[in-house]
Amino acid sequence: MSTAIESEQTFVDKFPDEARVVRAAFLSSFFALLLGAIFGIIQTLHRTDVARIIPSTDYYTVLTAHGVFMVISFTIFFLVGLFTWALTRSLDRPLLNIKITWTWYGLMATGMTLTGISILAGFVDSIDMSADVLYTFYAPLQAHPLFYAGLTVFIVGTWIAGADWFRTFLAWRREHPDERIPLQTFMVLTTMTMWYIASSAVAASVLLFLLPWSLGFIDQVNPTLTRTLFWFFGHPVVYFWLMPAYMLWYTVLPKIAGGRLFSDPLARVVFVLFVLLSTPVGIHHQYLDPGIAEGFKFISMTNTMFLLLPSLLTAFTVVASVEYGARQRGGTGLLGWLTNLPWRKPEFTGMMLAGLMFAAGGFSGMVNAGMNINYLIHNTLWVPGHFHLTVGTAVALTMMAGTYWIWPQISNKPIYSSQIGLFQVVLWFIGMALMSNAMHAQGLLGVPRRTAEPEYSGFDYPTMFGGFEELNIQIAIGGTLLFVSTILFLGNLVLTMGNPKVSGLAEPLPSPVSGAEDAPQVLDNLRLWVGIALTLVVLAYALPIAAIINRGGLLGPGVGTYPVWLAPLFDALADAAAPLFGAVADLSASVVEVVR
Amino acid sequence: MHIHAYEKLWLALSIVLILALIGTVTYGAVGPGVAMVADSQSTVDAAALDEDERFSEPRVEQVGENEYEAYIVAYQFGFEPSPIVVPANSTVTLHVTSRDVIHGFEVVGTSANTMAVPGEVSEITVETEEPTEYGLVCNEYCGAGHHVMEGKINVVSQSEFESRGGDSE
Amino acid sequence: MGQSEAANAPTDDVGGEGEDFDPIGTLTLIGIYFAILVLAWVYIYFVEFLGRDLVVVG
Ligand code: HEM
Ligand SMILES: [Cu+2]
Ligand SMILES: [Cu+2]
């Protein structure tokens, strides 16, 4: 551990080049947050009919922008910044080649700009470009090719980022052959492993089907296949968003609370469980899809339910670490220690409130995961209600709170105002409590998500937990508070950037109560975990995907027109694959019978 | 590896919870008999629905005593037939497909809810009770007019259903 | 883990030595959470979901 040196020097003192990358990534992230929040408030006021400043047909351009900027851009740019910091800090060595680092940052920024342009062009009628397909881009709705191309470039950027971190780790390993992987580095490597597995499917979907199709090379695609490939990626991606928050909860929050991480081994176990289980579950987003056997849905559900385990364990470990801190600070009693915590610090209160909301999100997540109860809430406003608790608060609020702690480390500038920070995180909590709660309730009334005008002419919603109108008011007020909170956060950060540099801001991270030496060596065996993860993915997906292709064909049920220059290749592929798919499908049919 | 006794206790409770959740869902499947939309129907050519014997004529038809089948097409931006009229106190099997993009099919305030995917057919069976009217909405974004895509499901008495000539258009 | 199974009073000095620390407060909080989860699940599954019209039975 490098605690002695760190107590004098901040991250930026030691690693100025890396700190610049981290700041650039964070600023890209926060720019996306600003755009996302602007679109967020527009759509909130629109769908609740409080203020409609756009025509309803433009609502979906706004919604696409909100979704993409928030969950692709804001979260992932923050992640790459945080991981660059964490890996460099915990290995205590610079990245191998900072030019490569800037290259992946540049690719991500370029890709996101292209995608952003294709989305925003949807507002301008005179530009013949639009990508109103929402962030899930389900075919056969088709976006402009630039949308898919930009996403591809962005994802390739993240892949190079992962490679950059792995290479740096391997260089460290050569210098330290016998040491345990430092915890933060372990978190970076396991998360990126998961990301490689997950993003391969969306890359395949975009490169093999959606991009060629949008360019006119192929005439049609199989909607169930591309949807399945999306969710192969789409569930693990939620853990990709979440892992930066977990990293902060495990490694930074205990320190702020005045204590230490309760258990390093359990933290490792949790991240390994995510590598293993976060991918073979995506079919839980397709419980109500036709063309997928019930047995596959059931398998997906069991995996999903077991995926609760790492999060439930995290809840215990993180709260115990905070309790440890409180008791170190003189806290007593069964719950009295709760008063001995640094509630005035926005970084602490923000993360704690984020964790509390995650606990609530855990409940709605269990409902989403339950196979047949999905009929109750599928595609209703319940679902956005759920994920604004998880990614929209557990992740987003932790990232904002984490920024209050980390920004001084990467810039040597103290936060402009802790009071504004504290007010801002509490405001977010209140706003989200209102908005999310009312969204859940409207979902139970049957109000659909993703719609500009949820009031219909032919029927009225039933009244439970307050009527439709009343809940709309709650959503509108909540959304407004969230918007104000975002602006306060960004304003505080901008003012911070105007602060003069000072010294003495270094905050070393203490070692855990139960340290790495207590963790079985096998936990660090990444090859083993990758092997098991891939096996589970194949078990969960080979048969469903084979069955989908067997039912509808690679390019969808119906007549297909193939582009001339690609046709021979596709024919050859299809000929070669047909018997194989047939065999696999027969096998799958019998397996399904057994499972039933 | 050292794990604190309390954390072991929590681990055990967590596993109990997970098993209980899976158990509840399984109970729902075997007790009340909730079934999932699955792959029971063969695929269909979305571009040639008028040549498919199931969907060439969207309708509700009687197939047995108190047993009915409905064939419903979702399209940008509506449902056919409109309204969907079904008899009370009967078992109705709904077959839903799409003529163009992916849509949703949600009977508001009930647990009848499914996707409508071009090329695929969603089959769900429900039991109707007293005569009533339900709202029907598309709950999957399907294009710029998504928010106007709605329909009705009218549950009418058996006699009224018959006097309409059985089928609804 | 033998020693830590004998719960210490939470007021005990926990300075430095993590082995002596028993997160009884955490156990309490998470126990409350567990109870809420179970109750909420029972309500949403059996009352909200199974109590509705048009349950899909086939
Ligand atoms: C300024 C605060 C925010 C407001 C006012 C807001 C509001 C909303 C509303 C009302 C919807 C539902 C729209 C609909 O389904 O018709 C929505 C969707 C969504 N929000 Fe937010 N939100 C905010 C912050 C966030 C954050 C921080 C994230 C994630 C990091 C996020 C991610 C999403 C996603 C992924 C969707 C779904 C988009 C889709 O259905 O395609 N939001 N937001
Ligand atoms: Cu998921
Ligand atoms: Cu629609």
PDB file of N, CA, C and O in Angstrom, chain C residues 16-56:
ATOM      1  N   GLY C  16      -9.466  -0.150  16.047  1.00  0.00           N
ATOM      2  CA  GLY C  16      -8.436  -0.867  15.311  1.00  0.00           C
ATOM      3  C   GLY C  16      -8.748  -2.327  15.047  1.00  0.00           C
ATOM      4  O   GLY C  16      -8.768  -2.758  13.907  1.00  0.00           O
ATOM      5  N   GLU C  17      -9.038  -3.075  16.087  1.00  0.00           N
ATOM      6  CA  GLU C  17      -9.189  -4.513  15.895  1.00  0.00           C
ATOM      7  C   GLU C  17     -10.543  -4.862  15.287  1.00  0.00           C
ATOM      8  O   GLU C  17     -11.543  -4.955  15.975  1.00  0.00           O
ATOM      9  N   GLY C  18     -10.561  -5.062  14.002  1.00  0.00           N
ATOM     10  CA  GLY C  18     -11.801  -5.369  13.302  1.00  0.00           C
ATOM     11  C   GLY C  18     -12.416  -6.675  13.756  1.00  0.00           C
ATOM     12  O   GLY C  18     -13.629  -6.839  13.732  1.00  0.00           O
ATOM     13  N   GLU C  19     -11.604  -7.585  14.204  1.00  0.00           N
ATOM     14  CA  GLU C  19     -12.105  -8.902  14.575  1.00  0.00           C
ATOM     15  C   GLU C  19     -13.159  -8.828  15.671  1.00  0.00           C
ATOM     16  O   GLU C  19     -14.031  -9.662  15.762  1.00  0.00           O
ATOM     17  N   ASP C  20     -13.074  -7.789  16.491  1.00  0.00           N
ATOM     18  CA  ASP C  20     -13.998  -7.689  17.611  1.00  0.00           C
ATOM     19  C   ASP C  20     -15.269  -6.948  17.264  1.00  0.00           C
ATOM     20  O   ASP C  20     -16.110  -6.717  18.109  1.00  0.00           O
ATOM     21  N   PHE C  21     -15.391  -6.575  16.036  1.00  0.00           N
ATOM     22  CA  PHE C  21     -16.513  -5.712  15.673  1.00  0.00           C
ATOM     23  C   PHE C  21     -17.693  -6.553  15.192  1.00  0.00           C
ATOM     24  O   PHE C  21     -17.586  -7.335  14.255  1.00  0.00           O
ATOM     25  N   ASP C  22     -18.832  -6.372  15.857  1.00  0.00           N
ATOM     26  CA  ASP C  22     -20.043  -7.081  15.459  1.00  0.00           C
ATOM     27  C   ASP C  22     -21.060  -6.085  14.931  1.00  0.00           C
ATOM     28  O   ASP C  22     -21.555  -5.259  15.698  1.00  0.00           O
ATOM     29  N   PRO C  23     -21.368  -6.143  13.670  1.00  0.00           N
ATOM     30  CA  PRO C  23     -22.263  -5.139  13.081  1.00  0.00           C
ATOM     31  C   PRO C  23     -23.724  -5.406  13.428  1.00  0.00           C
ATOM     32  O   PRO C  23     -24.544  -5.699  12.553  1.00  0.00           O
ATOM     33  N   ILE C  24     -24.044  -5.246  14.700  1.00  0.00           N
ATOM     34  CA  ILE C  24     -25.396  -5.564  15.148  1.00  0.00           C
ATOM     35  C   ILE C  24     -26.409  -4.552  14.602  1.00  0.00           C
ATOM     36  O   ILE C  24     -27.543  -4.887  14.284  1.00  0.00           O
ATOM     37  N   GLY C  25     -25.967  -3.299  14.466  1.00  0.00           N
ATOM     38  CA  GLY C  25     -26.855  -2.280  13.910  1.00  0.00           C
ATOM     39  C   GLY C  25     -27.209  -2.616  12.468  1.00  0.00           C
ATOM     40  O   GLY C  25     -28.361  -2.509  12.037  1.00  0.00           O
ATOM     41  N   THR C  26     -26.211  -3.053  11.717  1.00  0.00           N
ATOM     42  CA  THR C  26     -26.433  -3.434  10.334  1.00  0.00           C
ATOM     43  C   THR C  26     -27.420  -4.591  10.256  1.00  0.00           C
ATOM     44  O   THR C  26     -28.346  -4.584   9.430  1.00  0.00           O
ATOM     45  N   LEU C  27     -27.221  -5.563  11.144  1.00  0.00           N
ATOM     46  CA  LEU C  27     -28.113  -6.718  11.128  1.00  0.00           C
ATOM     47  C   LEU C  27     -29.558  -6.279  11.401  1.00  0.00           C
ATOM     48  O   LEU C  27     -30.495  -6.752  10.764  1.00  0.00           O
ATOM     49  N   THR C  28     -29.693  -5.343  12.321  1.00  0.00           N
ATOM     50  CA  THR C  28     -31.045  -4.843  12.643  1.00  0.00           C
ATOM     51  C   THR C  28     -31.668  -4.167  11.421  1.00  0.00           C
ATOM     52  O   THR C  28     -32.802  -4.464  11.037  1.00  0.00           O
ATOM     53  N   LEU C  29     -30.902  -3.251  10.827  1.00  0.00           N
ATOM     54  CA  LEU C  29     -31.441  -2.514   9.683  1.00  0.00           C
ATOM     55  C   LEU C  29     -31.823  -3.458   8.550  1.00  0.00           C
ATOM     56  O   LEU C  29     -32.893  -3.358   7.948  1.00  0.00           O
ATOM     57  N   ILE C  30     -30.936  -4.402   8.296  1.00  0.00           N
ATOM     58  CA  ILE C  30     -31.175  -5.248   7.142  1.00  0.00           C
ATOM     59  C   ILE C  30     -32.304  -6.243   7.433  1.00  0.00           C
ATOM     60  O   ILE C  30     -33.027  -6.655   6.536  1.00  0.00           O
ATOM     61  N   GLY C  31     -32.467  -6.555   8.721  1.00  0.00           N
ATOM     62  CA  GLY C  31     -33.604  -7.398   9.104  1.00  0.00           C
ATOM     63  C   GLY C  31     -34.924  -6.677   8.839  1.00  0.00           C
ATOM     64  O   GLY C  31     -35.886  -7.266   8.326  1.00  0.00           O
ATOM     65  N   ILE C  32     -34.957  -5.388   9.154  1.00  0.00           N
ATOM     66  CA  ILE C  32     -36.164  -4.605   8.871  1.00  0.00           C
ATOM     67  C   ILE C  32     -36.420  -4.581   7.367  1.00  0.00           C
ATOM     68  O   ILE C  32     -37.546  -4.773   6.893  1.00  0.00           O
ATOM     69  N   TYR C  33     -35.362  -4.383   6.622  1.00  0.00           N
ATOM     70  CA  TYR C  33     -35.478  -4.369   5.157  1.00  0.00           C
ATOM     71  C   TYR C  33     -36.070  -5.685   4.656  1.00  0.00           C
ATOM     72  O   TYR C  33     -36.982  -5.709   3.827  1.00  0.00           O
ATOM     73  N   PHE C  34     -35.564  -6.766   5.193  1.00  0.00           N
ATOM     74  CA  PHE C  34     -36.035  -8.093   4.789  1.00  0.00           C
ATOM     75  C   PHE C  34     -37.540  -8.208   5.021  1.00  0.00           C
ATOM     76  O   PHE C  34     -38.293  -8.663   4.150  1.00  0.00           O
ATOM     77  N   ALA C  35     -37.979  -7.771   6.207  1.00  0.00           N
ATOM     78  CA  ALA C  35     -39.407  -7.879   6.522  1.00  0.00           C
ATOM     79  C   ALA C  35     -40.243  -7.054   5.541  1.00  0.00           C
ATOM     80  O   ALA C  35     -41.283  -7.509   5.044  1.00  0.00           O
ATOM     81  N   ILE C  36     -39.758  -5.849   5.221  1.00  0.00           N
ATOM     82  CA  ILE C  36     -40.499  -5.004   4.270  1.00  0.00           C
ATOM     83  C   ILE C  36     -40.586  -5.687   2.906  1.00  0.00           C
ATOM     84  O   ILE C  36     -41.643  -5.730   2.269  1.00  0.00           O
ATOM     85  N   LEU C  37     -39.467  -6.243   2.482  1.00  0.00           N
ATOM     86  CA  LEU C  37     -39.446  -6.903   1.178  1.00  0.00           C
ATOM     87  C   LEU C  37     -40.481  -8.018   1.112  1.00  0.00           C
ATOM     88  O   LEU C  37     -41.246  -8.127   0.147  1.00  0.00           O
ATOM     89  N   VAL C  38     -40.506  -8.837   2.147  1.00  0.00           N
ATOM     90  CA  VAL C  38     -41.411  -9.982   2.131  1.00  0.00           C
ATOM     91  C   VAL C  38     -42.867  -9.514   2.098  1.00  0.00           C
ATOM     92  O   VAL C  38     -43.675  -9.974   1.282  1.00  0.00           O
ATOM     93  N   LEU C  39     -43.187  -8.539   2.949  1.00  0.00           N
ATOM     94  CA  LEU C  39     -44.577  -8.057   2.989  1.00  0.00           C
ATOM     95  C   LEU C  39     -44.978  -7.437   1.649  1.00  0.00           C
ATOM     96  O   LEU C  39     -46.050  -7.714   1.098  1.00  0.00           O
ATOM     97  N   ALA C  40     -44.089  -6.611   1.114  1.00  0.00           N
ATOM     98  CA  ALA C  40     -44.415  -5.931  -0.137  1.00  0.00           C
ATOM     99  C   ALA C  40     -44.581  -6.938  -1.273  1.00  0.00           C
ATOM    100  O   ALA C  40     -45.468  -6.809  -2.123  1.00  0.00           O
ATOM    101  N   TRP C  41     -43.760  -7.962  -1.258  1.00  0.00           N
ATOM    102  CA  TRP C  41     -43.851  -8.972  -2.305  1.00  0.00           C
ATOM    103  C   TRP C  41     -45.188  -9.719  -2.218  1.00  0.00           C
ATOM    104  O   TRP C  41     -45.865  -9.922  -3.236  1.00  0.00           O
ATOM    105  N   VAL C  42     -45.540 -10.123  -1.024  1.00  0.00           N
ATOM    106  CA  VAL C  42     -46.799 -10.848  -0.859  1.00  0.00           C
ATOM    107  C   VAL C  42     -47.962  -9.981  -1.344  1.00  0.00           C
ATOM    108  O   VAL C  42     -48.845 -10.418  -2.072  1.00  0.00           O
ATOM    109  N   TYR C  43     -47.927  -8.703  -0.974  1.00  0.00           N
ATOM    110  CA  TYR C  43     -48.995  -7.805  -1.399  1.00  0.00           C
ATOM    111  C   TYR C  43     -49.046  -7.703  -2.927  1.00  0.00           C
ATOM    112  O   TYR C  43     -50.096  -7.894  -3.550  1.00  0.00           O
ATOM    113  N   ILE C  44     -47.906  -7.446  -3.533  1.00  0.00           N
ATOM    114  CA  ILE C  44     -47.955  -7.163  -4.969  1.00  0.00           C
ATOM    115  C   ILE C  44     -48.283  -8.421  -5.765  1.00  0.00           C
ATOM    116  O   ILE C  44     -48.988  -8.351  -6.766  1.00  0.00           O
ATOM    117  N   TYR C  45     -47.812  -9.564  -5.293  1.00  0.00           N
ATOM    118  CA  TYR C  45     -48.064 -10.781  -6.074  1.00  0.00           C
ATOM    119  C   TYR C  45     -49.500 -11.269  -5.893  1.00  0.00           C
ATOM    120  O   TYR C  45     -50.215 -11.498  -6.862  1.00  0.00           O
ATOM    121  N   PHE C  46     -49.904 -11.382  -4.655  1.00  0.00           N
ATOM    122  CA  PHE C  46     -51.198 -12.046  -4.427  1.00  0.00           C
ATOM    123  C   PHE C  46     -52.375 -11.087  -4.508  1.00  0.00           C
ATOM    124  O   PHE C  46     -53.457 -11.479  -4.925  1.00  0.00           O
ATOM    125  N   VAL C  47     -52.161  -9.842  -4.116  1.00  0.00           N
ATOM    126  CA  VAL C  47     -53.288  -8.906  -4.153  1.00  0.00           C
ATOM    127  C   VAL C  47     -53.340  -8.180  -5.496  1.00  0.00           C
ATOM    128  O   VAL C  47     -54.332  -8.259  -6.220  1.00  0.00           O
ATOM    129  N   GLU C  48     -52.244  -7.518  -5.821  1.00  0.00           N
ATOM    130  CA  GLU C  48     -52.269  -6.721  -7.043  1.00  0.00           C
ATOM    131  C   GLU C  48     -52.327  -7.578  -8.307  1.00  0.00           C
ATOM    132  O   GLU C  48     -53.097  -7.312  -9.211  1.00  0.00           O
ATOM    133  N   PHE C  49     -51.474  -8.574  -8.367  1.00  0.00           N
ATOM    134  CA  PHE C  49     -51.350  -9.324  -9.611  1.00  0.00           C
ATOM    135  C   PHE C  49     -52.447 -10.375  -9.754  1.00  0.00           C
ATOM    136  O   PHE C  49     -53.269 -10.320 -10.674  1.00  0.00           O
ATOM    137  N   LEU C  50     -52.486 -11.308  -8.818  1.00  0.00           N
ATOM    138  CA  LEU C  50     -53.451 -12.394  -8.997  1.00  0.00           C
ATOM    139  C   LEU C  50     -54.895 -11.923  -8.800  1.00  0.00           C
ATOM    140  O   LEU C  50     -55.831 -12.591  -9.219  1.00  0.00           O
ATOM    141  N   GLY C  51     -55.076 -10.749  -8.185  1.00  0.00           N
ATOM    142  CA  GLY C  51     -56.425 -10.251  -7.948  1.00  0.00           C
ATOM    143  C   GLY C  51     -57.044  -9.565  -9.155  1.00  0.00           C
ATOM    144  O   GLY C  51     -58.177  -9.112  -9.095  1.00  0.00           O
ATOM    145  N   ARG C  52     -56.297  -9.427 -10.231  1.00  0.00           N
ATOM    146  CA  ARG C  52     -56.810  -8.659 -11.368  1.00  0.00           C
ATOM    147  C   ARG C  52     -57.691  -9.476 -12.301  1.00  0.00           C
ATOM    148  O   ARG C  52     -57.653 -10.697 -12.282  1.00  0.00           O
ATOM    149  N   ASP C  53     -58.426  -8.743 -13.150  1.00  0.00           N
ATOM    150  CA  ASP C  53     -59.195  -9.381 -14.217  1.00  0.00           C
ATOM    151  C   ASP C  53     -58.238  -9.931 -15.272  1.00  0.00           C
ATOM    152  O   ASP C  53     -57.102  -9.491 -15.378  1.00  0.00           O
ATOM    153  N   LEU C  54     -58.769 -10.833 -16.086  1.00  0.00           N
ATOM    154  CA  LEU C  54     -58.074 -11.319 -17.274  1.00  0.00           C
ATOM    155  C   LEU C  54     -56.682 -11.884 -16.988  1.00  0.00           C
ATOM    156  O   LEU C  54     -55.722 -11.567 -17.686  1.00  0.00           O
ATOM    157  N   VAL C  55     -56.573 -12.690 -15.932  1.00  0.00           N
ATOM    158  CA  VAL C  55     -55.311 -13.377 -15.690  1.00  0.00           C
ATOM    159  C   VAL C  55     -55.069 -14.341 -16.859  1.00  0.00           C
ATOM    160  O   VAL C  55     -55.989 -15.024 -17.310  1.00  0.00           O
ATOM    161  N   VAL C  56     -53.843 -14.344 -17.351  1.00  0.00           N
ATOM    162  CA  VAL C  56     -53.534 -15.174 -18.526  1.00  0.00           C
ATOM    163  C   VAL C  56     -53.355 -16.627 -18.090  1.00  0.00           C
ATOM    164  O   VAL C  56     -52.445 -16.937 -17.333  1.00  0.00           O
TER     165      VAL C  56
END
